[in-house]
Amino acid sequence: SILWAALTFLTAFPGNIFGLTTVRAVLGASEASNNPAQASFIGRHLPRALVGRIQGFTHSAISLGPLLATPLAVYCITQWGWRSVYYVFAVLSLLWALAWFWTTKATGMTDDAVAERGAKELAEARTKDGIFENPLSRAEVWGSSMAWFNNSYVFYFFLFWLPTYFVKARGMSVQEMAGLATIPWLVLFCTMNFGGWVVDVIKRKSKHSIFWRRMVFAGGFVWSAIFIYPLQSVETSGQAVVLISLAFLGLGWTWPVASALPIEYAPRKAGLITGFMNSWGQVAGIVAPIITGAVIAGGKWDKAFLVAAV
């Protein structure tokens, strides 16, 4: 996180596209360890009965970024220019990194009480890890990775292009966009947390929890597609916000399931599996902006929504 803060600060300085691309590429590389480290930490130290809620809560912070950052970025740009966005966000990132480091050290996650609580779970984990001795050769891991690619495509599609859509296609001012564009992210934040709780209840109550969690996962994708598809012909900005929010309602259900899967598969190898899944998510992060940019080059936003729905 400290490296992210430094690279975010440096983003304001390059005077050409090569320098800017280099800084952002190094920033992306520095982020690579985040999800694997988080999954490994949760798999080794926190109760598996709460994995859905924990992962739903931690990943819901991803939606807080656009929710809080969009109006803050607009304010910074209008008051002090675009470079100020990177200065402000760098300072906030650094403060957060220091606060997280201090509070995490204070939790004493390696004390005897935690070790005793996790002894049984770790024994079970070792047995399960035997099944996933070579996790990258397992169909479950590849299937989850392809599902995560789909999830990430839709996520990055909206993350990168939602402000542009509202301003260019819907004719909103930047200030109007800053207000309306945050609503879908608020929906995503709430749904991730509620979905994580539901996933844990299913795991605890149902004899067929794997089947029902798969249904939650698949159902979230279907729900999202149903509401992304009509965006091709939406007439007003208000209708667009409602449909996008409903699409995010489905997308939010998929996150707690997907992020909990590596820990369910093999807690002691959750970092490896998460890293593999997340690498496919980042492929989607590369592909989604490129495909969308090519499709809307001629003003064809309807085709961009069609691709995302499919």
Short mmCIF file of C-alpha atoms in Angstrom, two decimals:
data_model
loop_
_atom_site.label_atom_id
_atom_site.label_comp_id
_atom_site.label_asym_id
_atom_site.label_seq_id
_atom_site.Cartn_x
_atom_site.Cartn_y
_atom_site.Cartn_z
CA SER A 1 0.00 0.00 0.00
CA ILE A 2 2.89 2.35 0.69
CA LEU A 3 4.27 1.64 -2.77
CA TRP A 4 0.79 2.30 -4.24
CA ALA A 5 0.75 5.67 -2.51
CA ALA A 6 4.16 6.62 -3.91
CA LEU A 7 3.27 5.55 -7.45
CA THR A 8 -0.10 7.30 -7.29
CA PHE A 9 1.74 10.50 -6.34
CA LEU A 10 4.19 10.03 -9.24
CA THR A 11 1.33 9.62 -11.73
CA ALA A 12 0.88 13.39 -11.76
CA PHE A 13 4.42 14.05 -13.04
CA PRO A 14 5.10 12.26 -16.39
CA GLY A 15 5.05 14.58 -19.36
CA ASN A 16 4.42 11.94 -22.03
CA ILE A 17 2.43 8.77 -22.56
CA PHE A 18 5.47 6.51 -22.14
CA GLY A 19 6.25 7.87 -18.68
CA LEU A 20 2.60 7.69 -17.62
CA THR A 21 2.25 4.10 -18.88
CA THR A 22 5.43 3.08 -17.06
CA VAL A 23 4.27 4.49 -13.73
CA ARG A 24 0.85 2.90 -14.02
CA ALA A 25 2.36 -0.45 -15.06
CA VAL A 26 4.60 -0.50 -11.98
CA LEU A 27 1.57 0.46 -9.88
CA GLY A 28 -0.32 -2.52 -11.28
CA ALA A 29 2.61 -4.84 -10.52
CA SER A 30 2.74 -3.57 -6.94
CA GLU A 31 -0.93 -4.41 -6.48
CA ALA A 32 -0.48 -8.03 -7.59
CA SER A 33 0.23 -9.43 -4.12
CA ASN A 34 -2.80 -7.86 -2.46
CA ASN A 35 -5.55 -10.45 -3.10
CA PRO A 36 -3.32 -13.54 -2.70
CA ALA A 37 -1.89 -12.20 0.58
CA GLN A 38 -5.37 -11.38 1.86
CA ALA A 39 -6.75 -14.82 1.01
CA SER A 40 -3.75 -16.55 2.58
CA PHE A 41 -4.12 -14.47 5.74
CA ILE A 42 -7.84 -15.24 6.05
CA GLY A 43 -7.37 -18.93 5.25
CA ARG A 44 -4.74 -19.35 7.95
CA HIS A 45 -6.01 -17.11 10.76
CA LEU A 46 -9.76 -16.55 10.57
CA PRO A 47 -12.71 -18.94 11.09
CA ARG A 48 -13.82 -20.69 7.91
CA ALA A 49 -17.46 -20.48 9.03
CA LEU A 50 -17.24 -16.72 8.43
CA VAL A 51 -15.32 -16.75 5.16
CA GLY A 52 -18.27 -15.53 3.05
CA ARG A 53 -18.96 -12.58 5.33
CA ILE A 54 -15.28 -11.72 5.71
CA GLN A 55 -14.62 -11.82 1.97
CA GLY A 56 -17.87 -10.02 1.19
CA PHE A 57 -16.91 -7.26 3.61
CA THR A 58 -13.30 -6.88 2.50
CA HIS A 59 -14.13 -6.96 -1.21
CA SER A 60 -17.03 -4.56 -0.77
CA ALA A 61 -14.37 -1.92 -0.14
CA ILE A 62 -13.59 -2.15 -3.87
CA SER A 63 -16.98 -0.62 -4.56
CA LEU A 64 -16.32 2.08 -1.98
CA GLY A 65 -13.51 3.33 -4.22
CA PRO A 66 -15.77 4.58 -7.05
CA LEU A 67 -18.49 5.47 -4.52
CA LEU A 68 -16.29 7.88 -2.59
CA ALA A 69 -13.58 8.65 -5.12
CA THR A 70 -15.83 9.85 -7.93
CA PRO A 71 -17.25 12.93 -6.16
CA LEU A 72 -13.90 13.60 -4.44
CA ALA A 73 -12.04 13.44 -7.77
CA VAL A 74 -14.54 15.77 -9.43
CA TYR A 75 -14.15 18.24 -6.57
CA CYS A 76 -10.34 18.14 -6.79
CA ILE A 77 -10.36 18.59 -10.57
CA THR A 78 -12.74 21.54 -10.49
CA GLN A 79 -10.90 23.23 -7.61
CA TRP A 80 -7.20 22.54 -8.24
CA GLY A 81 -6.81 20.71 -11.57
CA TRP A 82 -6.44 17.05 -12.52
CA ARG A 83 -2.99 16.52 -10.93
CA SER A 84 -4.41 17.28 -7.50
CA VAL A 85 -6.44 14.05 -7.67
CA TYR A 86 -3.24 12.00 -7.53
CA TYR A 87 -1.74 14.09 -4.73
CA VAL A 88 -4.84 13.74 -2.57
CA PHE A 89 -5.32 10.04 -3.24
CA ALA A 90 -1.63 9.34 -2.57
CA VAL A 91 -1.86 10.97 0.86
CA LEU A 92 -5.07 9.09 1.68
CA SER A 93 -3.47 5.79 0.58
CA LEU A 94 -0.42 6.40 2.75
CA LEU A 95 -2.53 7.27 5.80
CA TRP A 96 -4.61 4.14 5.28
CA ALA A 97 -1.51 1.93 4.91
CA LEU A 98 -0.03 3.23 8.15
CA ALA A 99 -3.34 2.85 10.01
CA TRP A 100 -3.80 -0.71 8.74
CA PHE A 101 -0.24 -1.68 9.66
CA TRP A 102 -0.61 -0.30 13.17
CA THR A 103 -4.02 -1.84 13.91
CA THR A 104 -3.15 -5.23 12.42
CA LYS A 105 -0.02 -5.51 14.57
CA ALA A 106 -2.15 -4.66 17.58
CA THR A 107 -4.61 -7.51 16.99
CA GLY A 108 -2.10 -10.21 18.03
CA MET A 109 -3.37 -12.72 15.49
CA THR A 110 -0.65 -15.22 16.42
CA ASP A 111 -1.42 -15.48 20.14
CA ASP A 112 -2.36 -18.74 21.86
CA ALA A 113 -6.12 -18.12 21.75
CA VAL A 114 -6.14 -17.76 17.98
CA ALA A 115 -3.82 -20.74 17.54
CA GLU A 116 -6.08 -22.91 19.66
CA ARG A 117 -9.22 -21.76 17.86
CA GLY A 118 -7.71 -22.54 14.49
CA ALA A 119 -6.07 -25.89 15.34
CA LYS A 120 -9.01 -28.01 14.22
CA GLU A 121 -9.58 -25.96 11.09
CA LEU A 122 -5.92 -26.20 10.10
CA ALA A 123 -6.03 -30.00 10.51
CA GLU A 124 -9.04 -30.11 8.20
CA ALA A 125 -7.27 -27.75 5.83
CA ARG A 126 -4.27 -30.07 5.52
CA THR A 127 -6.58 -32.94 4.57
CA LYS A 128 -8.36 -30.80 2.00
CA ASP A 129 -5.07 -29.46 0.64
CA GLY A 130 -4.14 -33.05 -0.22
CA ILE A 131 -7.02 -33.07 -2.73
CA PHE A 132 -5.64 -29.88 -4.26
CA GLU A 133 -1.97 -30.86 -4.14
CA ASN A 134 -1.59 -29.37 -7.62
CA PRO A 135 -4.42 -26.82 -7.61
CA LEU A 136 -3.67 -25.39 -11.05
CA SER A 137 -4.43 -28.78 -12.59
CA ARG A 138 -7.92 -28.91 -11.05
CA ALA A 139 -11.02 -28.25 -13.15
CA GLU A 140 -12.61 -26.45 -10.18
CA VAL A 141 -9.82 -23.87 -10.12
CA TRP A 142 -9.94 -23.30 -13.88
CA GLY A 143 -13.73 -23.05 -13.85
CA SER A 144 -13.65 -20.54 -11.01
CA SER A 145 -10.98 -18.57 -12.85
CA MET A 146 -13.07 -18.34 -16.01
CA ALA A 147 -16.06 -17.24 -13.93
CA TRP A 148 -13.88 -14.60 -12.29
CA PHE A 149 -12.84 -13.40 -15.74
CA ASN A 150 -16.51 -12.82 -16.57
CA ASN A 151 -17.14 -11.06 -13.27
CA SER A 152 -14.12 -8.82 -13.80
CA TYR A 153 -15.05 -7.99 -17.40
CA VAL A 154 -18.37 -6.52 -16.29
CA PHE A 155 -16.79 -4.82 -13.28
CA TYR A 156 -14.01 -3.16 -15.27
CA PHE A 157 -16.41 -2.27 -18.07
CA PHE A 158 -18.42 -0.15 -15.65
CA LEU A 159 -15.44 1.01 -13.62
CA PHE A 160 -13.62 2.49 -16.61
CA TRP A 161 -16.53 3.58 -18.79
CA LEU A 162 -19.42 4.53 -16.52
CA PRO A 163 -18.38 8.19 -16.05
CA THR A 164 -17.72 8.52 -19.78
CA TYR A 165 -21.09 6.97 -20.59
CA PHE A 166 -23.00 9.40 -18.39
CA VAL A 167 -21.11 12.46 -19.69
CA LYS A 168 -20.73 11.58 -23.38
CA ALA A 169 -23.76 9.39 -24.12
CA ARG A 170 -26.27 10.79 -21.61
CA GLY A 171 -25.16 14.43 -21.84
CA MET A 172 -24.67 14.94 -18.08
CA SER A 173 -22.39 17.55 -16.62
CA VAL A 174 -19.40 16.29 -14.64
CA GLN A 175 -21.10 17.44 -11.44
CA GLU A 176 -24.32 15.57 -12.24
CA MET A 177 -22.32 12.46 -13.10
CA ALA A 178 -20.49 12.63 -9.77
CA GLY A 179 -23.82 12.26 -7.98
CA LEU A 180 -25.68 9.72 -10.10
CA ALA A 181 -22.70 7.50 -10.93
CA THR A 182 -22.16 6.68 -7.25
CA ILE A 183 -25.58 5.03 -6.77
CA PRO A 184 -24.72 1.70 -8.48
CA TRP A 185 -21.53 1.42 -6.41
CA LEU A 186 -23.51 1.90 -3.21
CA VAL A 187 -25.81 -0.94 -4.32
CA LEU A 188 -22.77 -3.12 -5.01
CA PHE A 189 -21.31 -2.37 -1.58
CA CYS A 190 -24.50 -3.35 0.25
CA THR A 191 -25.10 -6.46 -1.88
CA MET A 192 -21.58 -7.82 -1.35
CA ASN A 193 -21.98 -7.66 2.42
CA PHE A 194 -25.48 -9.14 2.43
CA GLY A 195 -24.41 -11.81 -0.06
CA GLY A 196 -21.50 -12.83 2.14
CA TRP A 197 -23.84 -13.35 5.07
CA VAL A 198 -26.24 -15.43 2.92
CA VAL A 199 -23.40 -17.61 1.61
CA ASP A 200 -22.30 -18.42 5.16
CA VAL A 201 -25.87 -19.23 6.21
CA ILE A 202 -26.21 -21.59 3.23
CA LYS A 203 -22.95 -23.28 4.16
CA ARG A 204 -24.06 -23.76 7.76
CA LYS A 205 -27.68 -24.79 7.18
CA SER A 206 -27.81 -26.74 3.93
CA LYS A 207 -26.74 -30.32 3.31
CA HIS A 208 -26.19 -29.33 -0.31
CA SER A 209 -24.34 -26.09 0.33
CA ILE A 210 -21.93 -26.49 -2.60
CA PHE A 211 -24.84 -26.78 -5.03
CA TRP A 212 -26.65 -23.75 -3.62
CA ARG A 213 -23.53 -21.61 -3.51
CA ARG A 214 -22.98 -22.46 -7.17
CA MET A 215 -26.54 -21.39 -7.85
CA VAL A 216 -25.91 -18.08 -6.09
CA PHE A 217 -22.78 -17.64 -8.19
CA ALA A 218 -24.44 -18.49 -11.52
CA GLY A 219 -27.66 -16.71 -10.62
CA GLY A 220 -25.80 -13.48 -9.99
CA PHE A 221 -24.39 -13.55 -13.52
CA VAL A 222 -27.77 -14.28 -15.07
CA TRP A 223 -29.41 -11.49 -13.06
CA SER A 224 -26.74 -9.00 -14.17
CA ALA A 225 -27.09 -9.94 -17.83
CA ILE A 226 -30.87 -9.50 -17.69
CA PHE A 227 -30.50 -5.86 -16.64
CA ILE A 228 -27.40 -4.98 -18.69
CA TYR A 229 -29.07 -6.06 -21.93
CA PRO A 230 -31.87 -3.37 -21.89
CA LEU A 231 -29.24 -0.62 -21.49
CA GLN A 232 -28.87 -0.81 -25.27
CA SER A 233 -32.10 1.11 -25.73
CA VAL A 234 -32.59 3.03 -22.48
CA GLU A 235 -34.13 6.50 -22.98
CA THR A 236 -33.24 8.53 -19.87
CA SER A 237 -30.34 8.85 -17.47
CA GLY A 238 -32.57 7.88 -14.57
CA GLN A 239 -33.55 4.64 -16.29
CA ALA A 240 -29.88 3.93 -16.97
CA VAL A 241 -28.98 4.38 -13.29
CA VAL A 242 -31.79 2.05 -12.23
CA LEU A 243 -30.78 -0.68 -14.70
CA ILE A 244 -27.08 -0.42 -13.85
CA SER A 245 -27.91 -0.56 -10.13
CA LEU A 246 -30.02 -3.68 -10.68
CA ALA A 247 -27.18 -5.22 -12.70
CA PHE A 248 -24.81 -4.50 -9.82
CA LEU A 249 -27.29 -6.17 -7.49
CA GLY A 250 -26.59 -9.44 -9.32
CA LEU A 251 -22.86 -8.85 -9.67
CA GLY A 252 -22.55 -8.24 -5.93
CA TRP A 253 -23.77 -11.77 -5.15
CA THR A 254 -20.90 -13.33 -7.11
CA TRP A 255 -18.06 -11.66 -5.19
CA PRO A 256 -18.41 -13.37 -1.77
CA VAL A 257 -18.73 -16.80 -3.41
CA ALA A 258 -15.81 -16.31 -5.80
CA SER A 259 -13.45 -14.80 -3.22
CA ALA A 260 -14.26 -17.54 -0.68
CA LEU A 261 -13.67 -20.41 -3.14
CA PRO A 262 -9.84 -20.52 -2.86
CA ILE A 263 -10.12 -20.79 0.92
CA GLU A 264 -12.79 -23.48 0.58
CA TYR A 265 -10.70 -25.41 -1.95
CA ALA A 266 -7.39 -25.38 -0.05
CA PRO A 267 -6.92 -22.93 2.85
CA ARG A 268 -3.15 -23.37 2.98
CA LYS A 269 -2.85 -22.76 -0.76
CA ALA A 270 -5.45 -20.02 -0.94
CA GLY A 271 -2.82 -17.45 -1.93
CA LEU A 272 -1.73 -19.48 -4.95
CA ILE A 273 -5.29 -20.15 -6.12
CA THR A 274 -6.37 -16.55 -5.54
CA GLY A 275 -3.36 -15.28 -7.47
CA PHE A 276 -4.23 -17.54 -10.40
CA MET A 277 -7.90 -16.53 -10.39
CA ASN A 278 -7.03 -12.87 -10.03
CA SER A 279 -4.59 -13.04 -12.94
CA TRP A 280 -7.54 -13.96 -15.17
CA GLY A 281 -9.49 -11.11 -13.62
CA GLN A 282 -6.68 -8.77 -14.66
CA VAL A 283 -6.77 -10.17 -18.18
CA ALA A 284 -10.40 -9.04 -18.19
CA GLY A 285 -9.20 -5.68 -16.88
CA ILE A 286 -7.00 -5.39 -19.97
CA VAL A 287 -9.56 -6.70 -22.45
CA ALA A 288 -12.68 -4.85 -21.24
CA PRO A 289 -11.45 -1.27 -21.81
CA ILE A 290 -9.91 -2.17 -25.18
CA ILE A 291 -13.00 -3.94 -26.53
CA THR A 292 -15.32 -1.26 -25.16
CA GLY A 293 -13.17 1.54 -26.57
CA ALA A 294 -13.16 -0.09 -30.01
CA VAL A 295 -16.92 -0.67 -29.96
CA ILE A 296 -17.93 2.83 -28.85
CA ALA A 297 -15.47 4.57 -31.18
CA GLY A 298 -18.39 5.11 -33.53
CA GLY A 299 -20.78 6.03 -30.74
CA LYS A 300 -22.17 2.49 -30.50
CA TRP A 301 -22.82 2.22 -26.77
CA ASP A 302 -25.60 -0.30 -27.43
CA LYS A 303 -23.06 -2.81 -28.75
CA ALA A 304 -20.83 -2.31 -25.70
CA PHE A 305 -23.72 -3.20 -23.38
CA LEU A 306 -24.59 -6.19 -25.57
CA VAL A 307 -21.04 -7.56 -25.26
CA ALA A 308 -21.08 -7.09 -21.47
CA ALA A 309 -24.45 -8.83 -21.19
CA VAL A 310 -23.29 -11.78 -23.28
#
